[in-house]
Amino acid sequence: MPNPTAAMIVIGDEILSGRTRDSNMHHLAGQLTEAGINLCEARMIGDESKTIIDAVRTMSVAYDHVFTSGGIGPTHDDITADCIAAAFGASIDVREDARAILAAHYAKSGTELNDARLRMARIPEGATLIDNPVSAAPGFKLKNVYVLAGVPSVFTAMVASVLPTLTGGRPLISRTLRIDRGEGDIAGPLRVLADAFPALSIGSYPFQKDGKYGAHIVIRGTEETEIETAMAQLGEVFP
Amino acid sequence: MPNPTAAMIVIGDEILSGRTRDSNMHHLAGQLTEAGINLCEARMIGDESKTIIDAVRTMSVAYDHVFTSGGIGPTHDDITADCIAAAFGASIDVREDARAILAAHYAKSGTELNDARLRMARIPEGATLIDNPVSAAPGFKLKNVYVLAGVPSVFTAMVASVLPTLTGGRPLISRTLRIDRGEGDIAGPLRVLADAFPALSIGSYPFQKDGKYGAHIVIRGTEETEIETAMAQLGEVFP
């Protein structure tokens, strides 16, 4: 059976303007690969309702799992929850279970649960809450879409709560060989290898260090013995 | 007149597997913002022909400029040039001008211009070459799509060659105010401000430092006086 597929939607004007460098996609990518789930696509889009709704609809049909990050805070530009509801035609309002979590959290610090903070308890009907051990305000899952926070520490914590609930495929194994030759010398033999092992993904990632060219050849697959065989053949060509 | 729009397509399995953390998108985002061009969307996709062709077609229609990074080296997994040609129904082969650039470059180091390296001279018919001052193999422009290398030093150099040729809009100006209060306290007044200045983009980016909450409020727009007026009003509410 092929591995499950996933996609990510990174939401936020600050990413597209270059103000903030996203780190959540890279984190999720590594976690999914370890879990045997193939991240097939990531889209970075702005805080704009129609764009968010269209991306959610398209990707939730195309992939087994969709993860979003960003736009679930208390301010006016946090519109992700409303967009997810709209994408699936679900109603959305302050939900009692989410309000209770926030009320308990803010009571501890004597902070008022005002209208703005209550926005973080707006959860689409039918969604399941996702635990936020860092700052309480929950994420949620609706259909196959996991709606997570944009702040990296919270995003990471939410991914950790969600991943064990997903059924992965066979974890992708990868082996890397560093070859201190230009990619132009490596390319020919590499194509022969790729043709001989169609089930493996064989990538070449060039680098330049101290004026010398080289490449990391990465062989990925799910069958360890097949990968080792290919690595051995590569090692014979480039000792 | 509204600013020109742009999109980016980051191509490469290594990004989606989490092996490599992309830096090109963040670099391009900052450069475009400075030039007054709005980056509206970025997609990260794998080394898969149909996915690349579909993304190129969709985005070249939707945006004024499209930038791709990755997949133009000499190895079998470098399929971007062929996909761009396919997306626009252009023919593609080794082109004499590109071959001459590579031949001159490799002659200097006495390196053989073999079949693999010649792949980097495969340029779609009708495309304009983009200078690569780092490692010679050129990028190219076809229609409104700029096809750039994935190696960050080369990507950066190619962006530097391309940007001066683009006509930007009015540069986006941004001002930031750090407010040492929770976003939940800031959100109410911020919404009032956002409603009062519909032409400005007002974003709130929360942080947590030494156990205290705060947020950077970023006001963006093209009219400096309008931004300063909004900043002054924000400063009155949160002195």
Short mmCIF file of C-alpha atoms in Angstrom, two decimals:
data_model
loop_
_atom_site.label_atom_id
_atom_site.label_comp_id
_atom_site.label_asym_id
_atom_site.label_seq_id
_atom_site.Cartn_x
_atom_site.Cartn_y
_atom_site.Cartn_z
CA MET A 1 0.00 0.00 0.00
CA PRO A 2 1.40 3.43 -0.86
CA ASN A 3 2.19 5.76 2.02
CA PRO A 4 -0.47 8.30 3.03
CA THR A 5 -0.10 11.76 1.47
CA ALA A 6 -0.09 15.17 3.14
CA ALA A 7 0.05 18.84 2.26
CA MET A 8 0.71 21.98 4.27
CA ILE A 9 -0.72 25.49 4.04
CA VAL A 10 1.37 28.20 5.71
CA ILE A 11 -0.85 31.24 6.29
CA GLY A 12 0.48 34.73 6.89
CA ASP A 13 1.37 37.98 5.11
CA GLU A 14 4.55 38.20 7.20
CA ILE A 15 5.99 35.12 5.47
CA LEU A 16 5.30 36.46 1.96
CA SER A 17 6.64 39.93 2.73
CA GLY A 18 9.92 38.43 3.91
CA ARG A 19 9.52 39.80 7.42
CA THR A 20 9.43 36.32 8.98
CA ARG A 21 11.20 33.21 7.78
CA ASP A 22 8.91 30.23 8.16
CA SER A 23 10.31 27.28 10.09
CA ASN A 24 7.12 25.25 10.56
CA MET A 25 7.14 23.68 7.10
CA HIS A 26 10.66 22.33 7.55
CA HIS A 27 9.76 20.94 10.97
CA LEU A 28 6.59 19.23 9.73
CA ALA A 29 8.41 17.85 6.67
CA GLY A 30 10.94 16.03 8.85
CA GLN A 31 8.30 14.73 11.25
CA LEU A 32 6.06 13.39 8.47
CA THR A 33 8.96 11.68 6.69
CA GLU A 34 9.88 9.91 9.93
CA ALA A 35 6.26 8.82 10.33
CA GLY A 36 6.06 7.40 6.79
CA ILE A 37 3.69 10.07 5.49
CA ASN A 38 4.64 11.76 2.20
CA LEU A 39 4.48 15.55 2.26
CA CYS A 40 3.62 16.25 -1.38
CA GLU A 41 3.13 20.00 -1.44
CA ALA A 42 3.35 23.11 0.73
CA ARG A 43 1.70 26.43 -0.08
CA MET A 44 2.45 29.74 1.53
CA ILE A 45 -0.41 32.19 1.20
CA GLY A 46 -1.51 35.51 2.66
CA ASP A 47 -4.21 36.47 5.19
CA GLU A 48 -6.92 36.62 2.54
CA SER A 49 -10.21 34.70 2.96
CA LYS A 50 -10.82 33.56 -0.61
CA THR A 51 -7.23 32.38 -1.06
CA ILE A 52 -7.34 30.40 2.19
CA ILE A 53 -10.75 28.84 1.45
CA ASP A 54 -9.72 27.83 -2.09
CA ALA A 55 -6.43 26.29 -0.92
CA VAL A 56 -8.14 24.32 1.86
CA ARG A 57 -10.82 22.96 -0.47
CA THR A 58 -8.35 22.00 -3.21
CA MET A 59 -5.84 20.35 -0.93
CA SER A 60 -8.26 18.52 1.35
CA VAL A 61 -9.59 16.71 -1.72
CA ALA A 62 -6.16 16.03 -3.21
CA TYR A 63 -4.36 14.70 -0.12
CA ASP A 64 -5.05 12.38 2.83
CA HIS A 65 -4.05 14.97 5.43
CA VAL A 66 -3.75 18.77 5.33
CA PHE A 67 -1.96 20.84 7.96
CA THR A 68 -2.33 24.61 8.30
CA SER A 69 -0.21 26.95 10.40
CA GLY A 70 -0.99 30.52 11.37
CA GLY A 71 -3.95 32.83 11.77
CA ILE A 72 -5.65 31.40 14.87
CA GLY A 73 -4.79 34.14 17.39
CA PRO A 74 -7.01 36.87 18.88
CA THR A 75 -6.41 39.73 16.43
CA HIS A 76 -8.45 40.95 13.45
CA ASP A 77 -6.03 39.39 10.95
CA ASP A 78 -6.52 35.91 12.46
CA ILE A 79 -9.14 34.56 10.07
CA THR A 80 -8.08 30.94 9.59
CA ALA A 81 -10.79 29.31 11.77
CA ASP A 82 -13.56 31.20 9.97
CA CYS A 83 -12.07 30.27 6.58
CA ILE A 84 -11.88 26.57 7.46
CA ALA A 85 -15.53 26.66 8.54
CA ALA A 86 -16.46 28.41 5.29
CA ALA A 87 -14.45 25.93 3.20
CA PHE A 88 -16.56 23.05 4.55
CA GLY A 89 -19.86 24.90 4.97
CA ALA A 90 -19.70 24.45 8.76
CA SER A 91 -21.08 27.01 11.21
CA ILE A 92 -18.64 28.61 13.64
CA ASP A 93 -19.05 30.26 17.03
CA VAL A 94 -17.45 30.35 20.48
CA ARG A 95 -17.60 26.75 21.64
CA GLU A 96 -18.09 25.84 25.27
CA ASP A 97 -15.25 23.28 25.51
CA ALA A 98 -12.75 25.72 24.04
CA ARG A 99 -14.04 28.59 26.19
CA ALA A 100 -13.58 26.44 29.30
CA ILE A 101 -9.94 25.76 28.39
CA LEU A 102 -9.25 29.48 27.91
CA ALA A 103 -11.17 30.47 31.05
CA ALA A 104 -9.14 28.05 33.19
CA HIS A 105 -5.88 29.24 31.61
CA TYR A 106 -6.49 32.97 32.07
CA ALA A 107 -7.96 32.54 35.57
CA LYS A 108 -4.55 31.25 36.71
CA SER A 109 -2.87 34.54 35.76
CA GLY A 110 -5.83 36.77 36.63
CA THR A 111 -6.10 37.85 32.98
CA GLU A 112 -9.48 38.95 31.68
CA LEU A 113 -11.06 36.64 29.09
CA ASN A 114 -12.16 39.57 26.91
CA ASP A 115 -13.82 39.51 23.48
CA ALA A 116 -10.51 39.35 21.63
CA ARG A 117 -9.29 36.34 23.63
CA LEU A 118 -12.68 34.69 23.24
CA ARG A 119 -12.13 34.74 19.47
CA MET A 120 -9.66 31.91 20.08
CA ALA A 121 -12.58 29.77 21.27
CA ARG A 122 -14.31 30.13 17.89
CA ILE A 123 -14.29 26.54 16.64
CA PRO A 124 -16.21 25.18 13.63
CA GLU A 125 -19.08 22.80 14.37
CA GLY A 126 -17.99 19.19 14.19
CA ALA A 127 -14.30 19.93 14.77
CA THR A 128 -12.15 18.09 17.32
CA LEU A 129 -9.88 20.21 19.53
CA ILE A 130 -6.09 19.86 19.39
CA ASP A 131 -4.23 20.30 22.66
CA ASN A 132 -1.97 23.35 23.08
CA PRO A 133 0.28 22.69 26.08
CA VAL A 134 2.20 25.96 25.52
CA SER A 135 -0.41 28.72 25.57
CA ALA A 136 -3.75 26.91 26.00
CA ALA A 137 -5.69 28.24 22.96
CA PRO A 138 -6.48 25.02 21.10
CA GLY A 139 -6.03 24.07 17.47
CA PHE A 140 -8.63 21.86 15.87
CA LYS A 141 -9.23 19.18 13.29
CA LEU A 142 -12.10 19.40 10.82
CA LYS A 143 -12.50 16.60 8.24
CA ASN A 144 -8.90 15.85 7.21
CA VAL A 145 -7.56 19.36 7.98
CA TYR A 146 -5.42 20.01 11.06
CA VAL A 147 -5.48 23.69 12.03
CA LEU A 148 -2.38 24.58 14.02
CA ALA A 149 -0.83 27.76 15.44
CA GLY A 150 1.84 29.74 13.61
CA VAL A 151 4.11 30.48 16.59
CA PRO A 152 6.82 27.83 16.14
CA SER A 153 6.90 26.60 19.76
CA VAL A 154 3.13 26.10 19.73
CA PHE A 155 3.12 24.61 16.24
CA THR A 156 5.76 22.07 17.26
CA ALA A 157 3.83 21.10 20.38
CA MET A 158 0.60 20.68 18.41
CA VAL A 159 2.33 18.52 15.78
CA ALA A 160 3.57 16.34 18.63
CA SER A 161 -0.02 15.89 19.88
CA VAL A 162 -1.39 15.12 16.43
CA LEU A 163 1.21 12.82 14.86
CA PRO A 164 0.70 9.77 17.10
CA THR A 165 -2.98 9.75 16.03
CA LEU A 166 -2.08 9.35 12.34
CA THR A 167 -1.47 6.01 10.71
CA GLY A 168 1.70 6.28 8.71
CA GLY A 169 3.07 4.06 6.01
CA ARG A 170 6.48 2.48 6.03
CA PRO A 171 9.00 5.06 7.17
CA LEU A 172 11.18 6.41 4.39
CA ILE A 173 14.78 5.36 4.88
CA SER A 174 17.56 7.44 3.36
CA ARG A 175 21.28 6.94 2.89
CA THR A 176 23.68 9.63 1.78
CA LEU A 177 27.01 9.36 -0.01
CA ARG A 178 29.21 12.40 -0.34
CA ILE A 179 31.10 12.41 -3.63
CA ASP A 180 33.86 14.96 -4.12
CA ARG A 181 33.37 15.33 -7.85
CA GLY A 182 31.38 17.80 -9.91
CA GLU A 183 27.74 16.83 -10.54
CA GLY A 184 28.58 16.73 -14.26
CA ASP A 185 30.85 13.72 -13.61
CA ILE A 186 28.33 12.03 -11.35
CA ALA A 187 25.23 12.51 -13.50
CA GLY A 188 25.87 9.77 -16.08
CA PRO A 189 26.45 6.83 -13.70
CA LEU A 190 23.67 8.17 -11.45
CA ARG A 191 21.09 7.96 -14.21
CA VAL A 192 22.10 4.34 -14.87
CA LEU A 193 21.61 3.63 -11.17
CA ALA A 194 18.24 5.40 -11.09
CA ASP A 195 17.07 3.35 -14.08
CA ALA A 196 18.19 0.12 -12.41
CA PHE A 197 16.29 0.91 -9.17
CA PRO A 198 12.98 2.44 -10.25
CA ALA A 199 11.44 1.95 -6.77
CA LEU A 200 14.07 4.16 -5.14
CA SER A 201 14.23 7.93 -5.22
CA ILE A 202 17.78 9.01 -6.01
CA GLY A 203 18.62 12.70 -5.61
CA SER A 204 21.79 14.70 -6.14
CA TYR A 205 22.41 17.82 -4.04
CA PRO A 206 25.45 19.74 -5.20
CA PHE A 207 27.66 21.85 -2.97
CA GLN A 208 30.72 24.00 -3.37
CA LYS A 209 33.19 24.09 -0.50
CA ASP A 210 36.63 25.72 -0.41
CA GLY A 211 36.45 26.16 -4.17
CA LYS A 212 35.81 22.46 -4.81
CA TYR A 213 32.65 20.93 -6.20
CA GLY A 214 30.87 17.93 -4.80
CA ALA A 215 27.44 16.47 -4.28
CA HIS A 216 25.51 14.56 -1.67
CA ILE A 217 23.75 11.67 -3.32
CA VAL A 218 20.68 10.69 -1.33
CA ILE A 219 18.94 7.37 -1.95
CA ARG A 220 15.49 7.04 -0.42
CA GLY A 221 13.07 4.18 -0.23
CA THR A 222 11.23 1.86 2.11
CA GLU A 223 13.22 -1.36 1.48
CA GLU A 224 16.47 -1.26 3.42
CA THR A 225 18.16 -4.12 1.51
CA GLU A 226 17.37 -2.51 -1.84
CA ILE A 227 18.82 0.80 -0.65
CA GLU A 228 21.99 -0.91 0.61
CA THR A 229 22.41 -2.70 -2.73
CA ALA A 230 22.11 0.57 -4.63
CA MET A 231 24.50 2.31 -2.22
CA ALA A 232 27.05 -0.49 -2.72
CA GLN A 233 26.85 -0.12 -6.51
CA LEU A 234 27.25 3.65 -6.20
CA GLY A 235 30.26 3.13 -3.93
CA GLU A 236 31.88 0.88 -6.56
CA VAL A 237 31.57 3.57 -9.24
CA PHE A 238 32.78 6.35 -6.94
CA PRO A 239 35.13 4.73 -4.44
CA MET B 1 -2.03 51.51 -10.09
CA PRO B 2 -1.73 48.41 -7.92
CA ASN B 3 1.71 46.88 -7.49
CA PRO B 4 2.71 43.99 -9.78
CA THR B 5 2.11 40.51 -8.39
CA ALA B 6 4.47 37.56 -8.19
CA ALA B 7 4.53 33.92 -7.16
CA MET B 8 7.29 31.44 -6.49
CA ILE B 9 7.61 27.72 -7.15
CA VAL B 10 10.26 25.91 -5.10
CA ILE B 11 11.03 22.60 -6.82
CA GLY B 12 12.70 19.67 -5.08
CA ASP B 13 11.96 16.45 -3.18
CA GLU B 14 14.68 17.36 -0.66
CA ILE B 15 12.63 20.33 0.60
CA LEU B 16 9.46 18.26 1.10
CA SER B 17 11.30 15.40 2.80
CA GLY B 18 12.76 17.82 5.34
CA ARG B 19 16.33 17.05 4.30
CA THR B 20 16.97 20.63 3.17
CA ARG B 21 15.50 23.80 4.61
CA ASP B 22 14.67 26.17 1.78
CA SER B 23 16.10 29.67 2.08
CA ASN B 24 15.40 30.95 -1.44
CA MET B 25 11.77 31.82 -0.81
CA HIS B 26 12.63 34.01 2.17
CA HIS B 27 15.36 35.77 0.19
CA LEU B 28 13.12 36.41 -2.81
CA ALA B 29 10.27 37.62 -0.56
CA GLY B 30 12.46 40.33 0.94
CA GLN B 31 13.87 41.40 -2.41
CA LEU B 32 10.44 41.65 -4.06
CA THR B 33 8.98 43.64 -1.17
CA GLU B 34 11.82 46.15 -1.46
CA ALA B 35 11.18 46.41 -5.19
CA GLY B 36 7.46 47.07 -4.73
CA ILE B 37 6.34 43.73 -6.15
CA ASN B 38 3.82 41.74 -4.10
CA LEU B 39 4.72 38.10 -3.56
CA CYS B 40 1.23 36.56 -3.32
CA GLU B 41 1.95 32.86 -3.07
CA ALA B 42 4.77 30.33 -2.87
CA ARG B 43 4.43 26.63 -3.61
CA MET B 44 6.89 23.93 -2.71
CA ILE B 45 6.53 20.87 -4.90
CA GLY B 46 8.46 17.71 -5.72
CA ASP B 47 10.50 16.63 -8.75
CA GLU B 48 7.44 15.37 -10.61
CA SER B 49 6.68 16.50 -14.20
CA LYS B 50 2.91 16.80 -14.06
CA THR B 51 2.97 18.69 -10.75
CA ILE B 52 5.57 21.15 -12.05
CA ILE B 53 3.79 21.70 -15.37
CA ASP B 54 0.40 22.26 -13.68
CA ALA B 55 1.86 24.71 -11.14
CA VAL B 56 3.67 26.70 -13.84
CA ARG B 57 0.58 26.96 -16.02
CA THR B 58 -1.73 27.95 -13.15
CA MET B 59 0.60 30.52 -11.66
CA SER B 60 1.81 32.13 -14.88
CA VAL B 61 -1.80 32.99 -15.67
CA ALA B 62 -2.64 34.16 -12.15
CA TYR B 63 0.37 36.42 -11.49
CA ASP B 64 2.48 39.01 -13.31
CA HIS B 65 5.77 37.24 -12.58
CA VAL B 66 6.60 33.67 -11.58
CA PHE B 67 9.96 32.57 -10.18
CA THR B 68 11.09 28.96 -9.92
CA SER B 69 14.08 27.60 -8.04
CA GLY B 70 15.66 24.18 -8.38
CA GLY B 71 15.96 21.36 -10.87
CA ILE B 72 18.19 22.88 -13.56
CA GLY B 73 21.43 20.94 -12.89
CA PRO B 74 23.01 18.08 -14.87
CA THR B 75 21.47 15.06 -13.12
CA HIS B 76 18.50 12.87 -14.07
CA ASP B 77 16.28 14.46 -11.42
CA ASP B 78 16.78 17.95 -12.93
CA ILE B 79 13.63 18.18 -15.03
CA THR B 80 12.56 21.79 -14.58
CA ALA B 81 13.66 23.12 -18.01
CA ASP B 82 11.79 20.33 -19.83
CA CYS B 83 8.69 20.96 -17.70
CA ILE B 84 8.71 24.69 -18.42
CA ALA B 85 8.97 23.97 -22.14
CA ALA B 86 6.08 21.48 -21.86
CA ALA B 87 3.97 23.95 -19.87
CA PHE B 88 4.12 26.44 -22.75
CA GLY B 89 4.24 23.98 -25.65
CA ALA B 90 7.75 25.14 -26.58
CA SER B 91 10.39 22.83 -28.04
CA ILE B 92 13.59 22.29 -26.06
CA ASP B 93 17.11 21.24 -27.02
CA VAL B 94 20.73 22.16 -26.37
CA ARG B 95 20.97 25.77 -27.46
CA GLU B 96 24.12 27.18 -29.06
CA ASP B 97 24.36 30.32 -26.90
CA ALA B 98 24.06 28.31 -23.69
CA ARG B 99 26.48 25.66 -24.94
CA ALA B 100 29.04 28.39 -25.71
CA ILE B 101 28.79 29.73 -22.14
CA LEU B 102 29.35 26.25 -20.67
CA ALA B 103 32.15 25.43 -23.13
CA ALA B 104 34.04 28.61 -22.20
CA HIS B 105 33.52 27.96 -18.49
CA TYR B 106 34.70 24.32 -18.50
CA ALA B 107 37.60 25.04 -20.88
CA LYS B 108 39.13 27.26 -18.20
CA SER B 109 39.35 24.35 -15.75
CA GLY B 110 40.07 21.70 -18.39
CA THR B 111 36.80 19.93 -17.48
CA GLU B 112 35.08 17.85 -20.13
CA LEU B 113 31.75 19.22 -21.39
CA ASN B 114 30.13 15.78 -21.30
CA ASP B 115 26.51 14.81 -22.02
CA ALA B 116 25.43 15.40 -18.44
CA ARG B 117 26.87 18.94 -18.33
CA LEU B 118 25.38 19.63 -21.77
CA ARG B 119 21.95 19.01 -20.25
CA MET B 120 22.40 22.41 -18.60
CA ALA B 121 22.39 23.99 -22.07
CA ARG B 122 18.91 22.63 -22.77
CA ILE B 123 16.88 25.83 -23.08
CA PRO B 124 13.31 26.13 -24.38
CA GLU B 125 12.85 27.87 -27.73
CA GLY B 126 12.05 31.55 -27.29
CA ALA B 127 13.57 31.81 -23.81
CA THR B 128 16.02 34.53 -22.76
CA LEU B 129 19.10 33.44 -20.80
CA ILE B 130 19.70 34.63 -17.23
CA ASP B 131 23.31 35.23 -16.23
CA ASN B 132 24.89 32.93 -13.63
CA PRO B 133 28.07 34.62 -12.39
CA VAL B 134 28.71 31.85 -9.84
CA SER B 135 28.85 28.59 -11.82
CA ALA B 136 28.10 29.64 -15.44
CA ALA B 137 25.12 27.35 -16.23
CA PRO B 138 22.45 29.92 -17.09
CA GLY B 139 18.88 30.28 -15.91
CA PHE B 140 16.27 31.49 -18.36
CA LYS B 141 13.08 33.44 -18.76
CA LEU B 142 10.17 32.09 -20.81
CA LYS B 143 7.00 34.23 -21.03
CA ASN B 144 6.62 35.59 -17.48
CA VAL B 145 8.44 32.70 -15.78
CA TYR B 146 11.97 33.13 -14.42
CA VAL B 147 13.72 29.79 -14.05
CA LEU B 148 16.50 30.01 -11.45
CA ALA B 149 18.91 27.60 -9.79
CA GLY B 150 18.21 25.99 -6.41
CA VAL B 151 21.70 26.35 -4.89
CA PRO B 152 21.24 29.44 -2.68
CA SER B 153 24.40 31.29 -3.77
CA VAL B 154 23.45 30.88 -7.43
CA PHE B 155 19.78 31.67 -6.81
CA THR B 156 20.73 34.89 -5.03
CA ALA B 157 23.06 35.92 -7.86
CA MET B 158 20.39 35.23 -10.47
CA VAL B 159 17.77 37.21 -8.55
CA ALA B 160 20.23 40.10 -8.52
CA SER B 161 20.55 39.90 -12.33
CA VAL B 162 16.80 39.72 -12.87
CA LEU B 163 15.35 42.23 -10.41
CA PRO B 164 16.64 45.42 -12.04
CA THR B 165 14.83 44.39 -15.25
CA LEU B 166 11.43 44.30 -13.52
CA THR B 167 9.26 47.34 -13.15
CA GLY B 168 8.10 47.48 -9.57
CA GLY B 169 5.31 49.43 -8.00
CA ARG B 170 5.65 51.75 -5.05
CA PRO B 171 7.86 50.08 -2.46
CA LEU B 172 5.99 48.80 0.56
CA ILE B 173 6.95 50.76 3.66
CA SER B 174 6.59 49.13 7.06
CA ARG B 175 6.78 50.41 10.63
CA THR B 176 6.88 48.20 13.69
CA LEU B 177 5.82 48.93 17.27
CA ARG B 178 6.69 46.46 19.99
CA ILE B 179 3.97 46.29 22.62
CA ASP B 180 4.70 44.43 25.84
CA ARG B 181 1.13 43.27 26.41
CA GLY B 182 -0.64 40.05 25.49
CA GLU B 183 -2.22 40.01 22.04
CA GLY B 184 -5.59 39.60 23.77
CA ASP B 185 -5.22 43.13 25.20
CA ILE B 186 -4.01 44.57 21.91
CA ALA B 187 -6.58 42.98 19.61
CA GLY B 188 -9.55 45.25 20.37
CA PRO B 189 -7.87 48.64 19.77
CA LEU B 190 -6.00 47.14 16.79
CA ARG B 191 -9.21 46.20 15.03
CA VAL B 192 -10.49 49.78 15.47
CA LEU B 193 -7.25 51.04 13.92
CA ALA B 194 -7.47 48.54 11.03
CA ASP B 195 -11.04 49.66 10.30
CA ALA B 196 -9.97 53.33 10.34
CA PHE B 197 -7.13 52.73 7.86
CA PRO B 198 -8.47 50.27 5.26
CA ALA B 199 -5.62 51.01 2.82
CA LEU B 200 -3.00 49.85 5.32
CA SER B 201 -2.13 46.28 6.21
CA ILE B 202 -1.89 45.93 9.98
CA GLY B 203 -0.44 42.70 11.36
CA SER B 204 0.20 41.43 14.86
CA TYR B 205 3.05 38.98 15.48
CA PRO B 206 3.06 37.66 19.03
CA PHE B 207 6.13 36.60 20.96
CA GLN B 208 6.92 35.22 24.36
CA LYS B 209 10.16 36.27 26.00
CA ASP B 210 11.35 35.53 29.54
CA GLY B 211 7.85 34.36 30.39
CA LYS B 212 6.23 37.62 29.29
CA TYR B 213 3.89 38.06 26.35
CA GLY B 214 4.15 40.77 23.75
CA ALA B 215 3.57 41.44 20.08
CA HIS B 216 5.20 43.29 17.23
CA ILE B 217 2.57 45.34 15.45
CA VAL B 218 3.57 45.90 11.84
CA ILE B 219 1.83 48.55 9.74
CA ARG B 220 2.47 48.32 6.01
CA GLY B 221 1.46 50.52 3.13
CA THR B 222 2.75 52.72 0.35
CA GLU B 223 1.80 56.16 1.81
CA GLU B 224 4.34 57.19 4.40
CA THR B 225 2.20 59.96 5.96
CA GLU B 226 -0.75 57.61 6.37
CA ILE B 227 1.46 55.02 8.06
CA GLU B 228 2.90 57.64 10.41
CA THR B 229 -0.61 58.84 11.34
CA ALA B 230 -1.68 55.28 12.14
CA MET B 231 1.53 54.64 14.11
CA ALA B 232 0.91 57.82 16.14
CA GLN B 233 -2.64 56.71 16.99
CA LEU B 234 -1.36 53.28 18.00
CA GLY B 235 1.30 54.92 20.18
CA GLU B 236 -1.39 56.94 21.96
CA VAL B 237 -3.36 53.80 22.86
CA PHE B 238 -0.25 51.86 23.94
CA PRO B 239 2.24 54.42 25.23
#
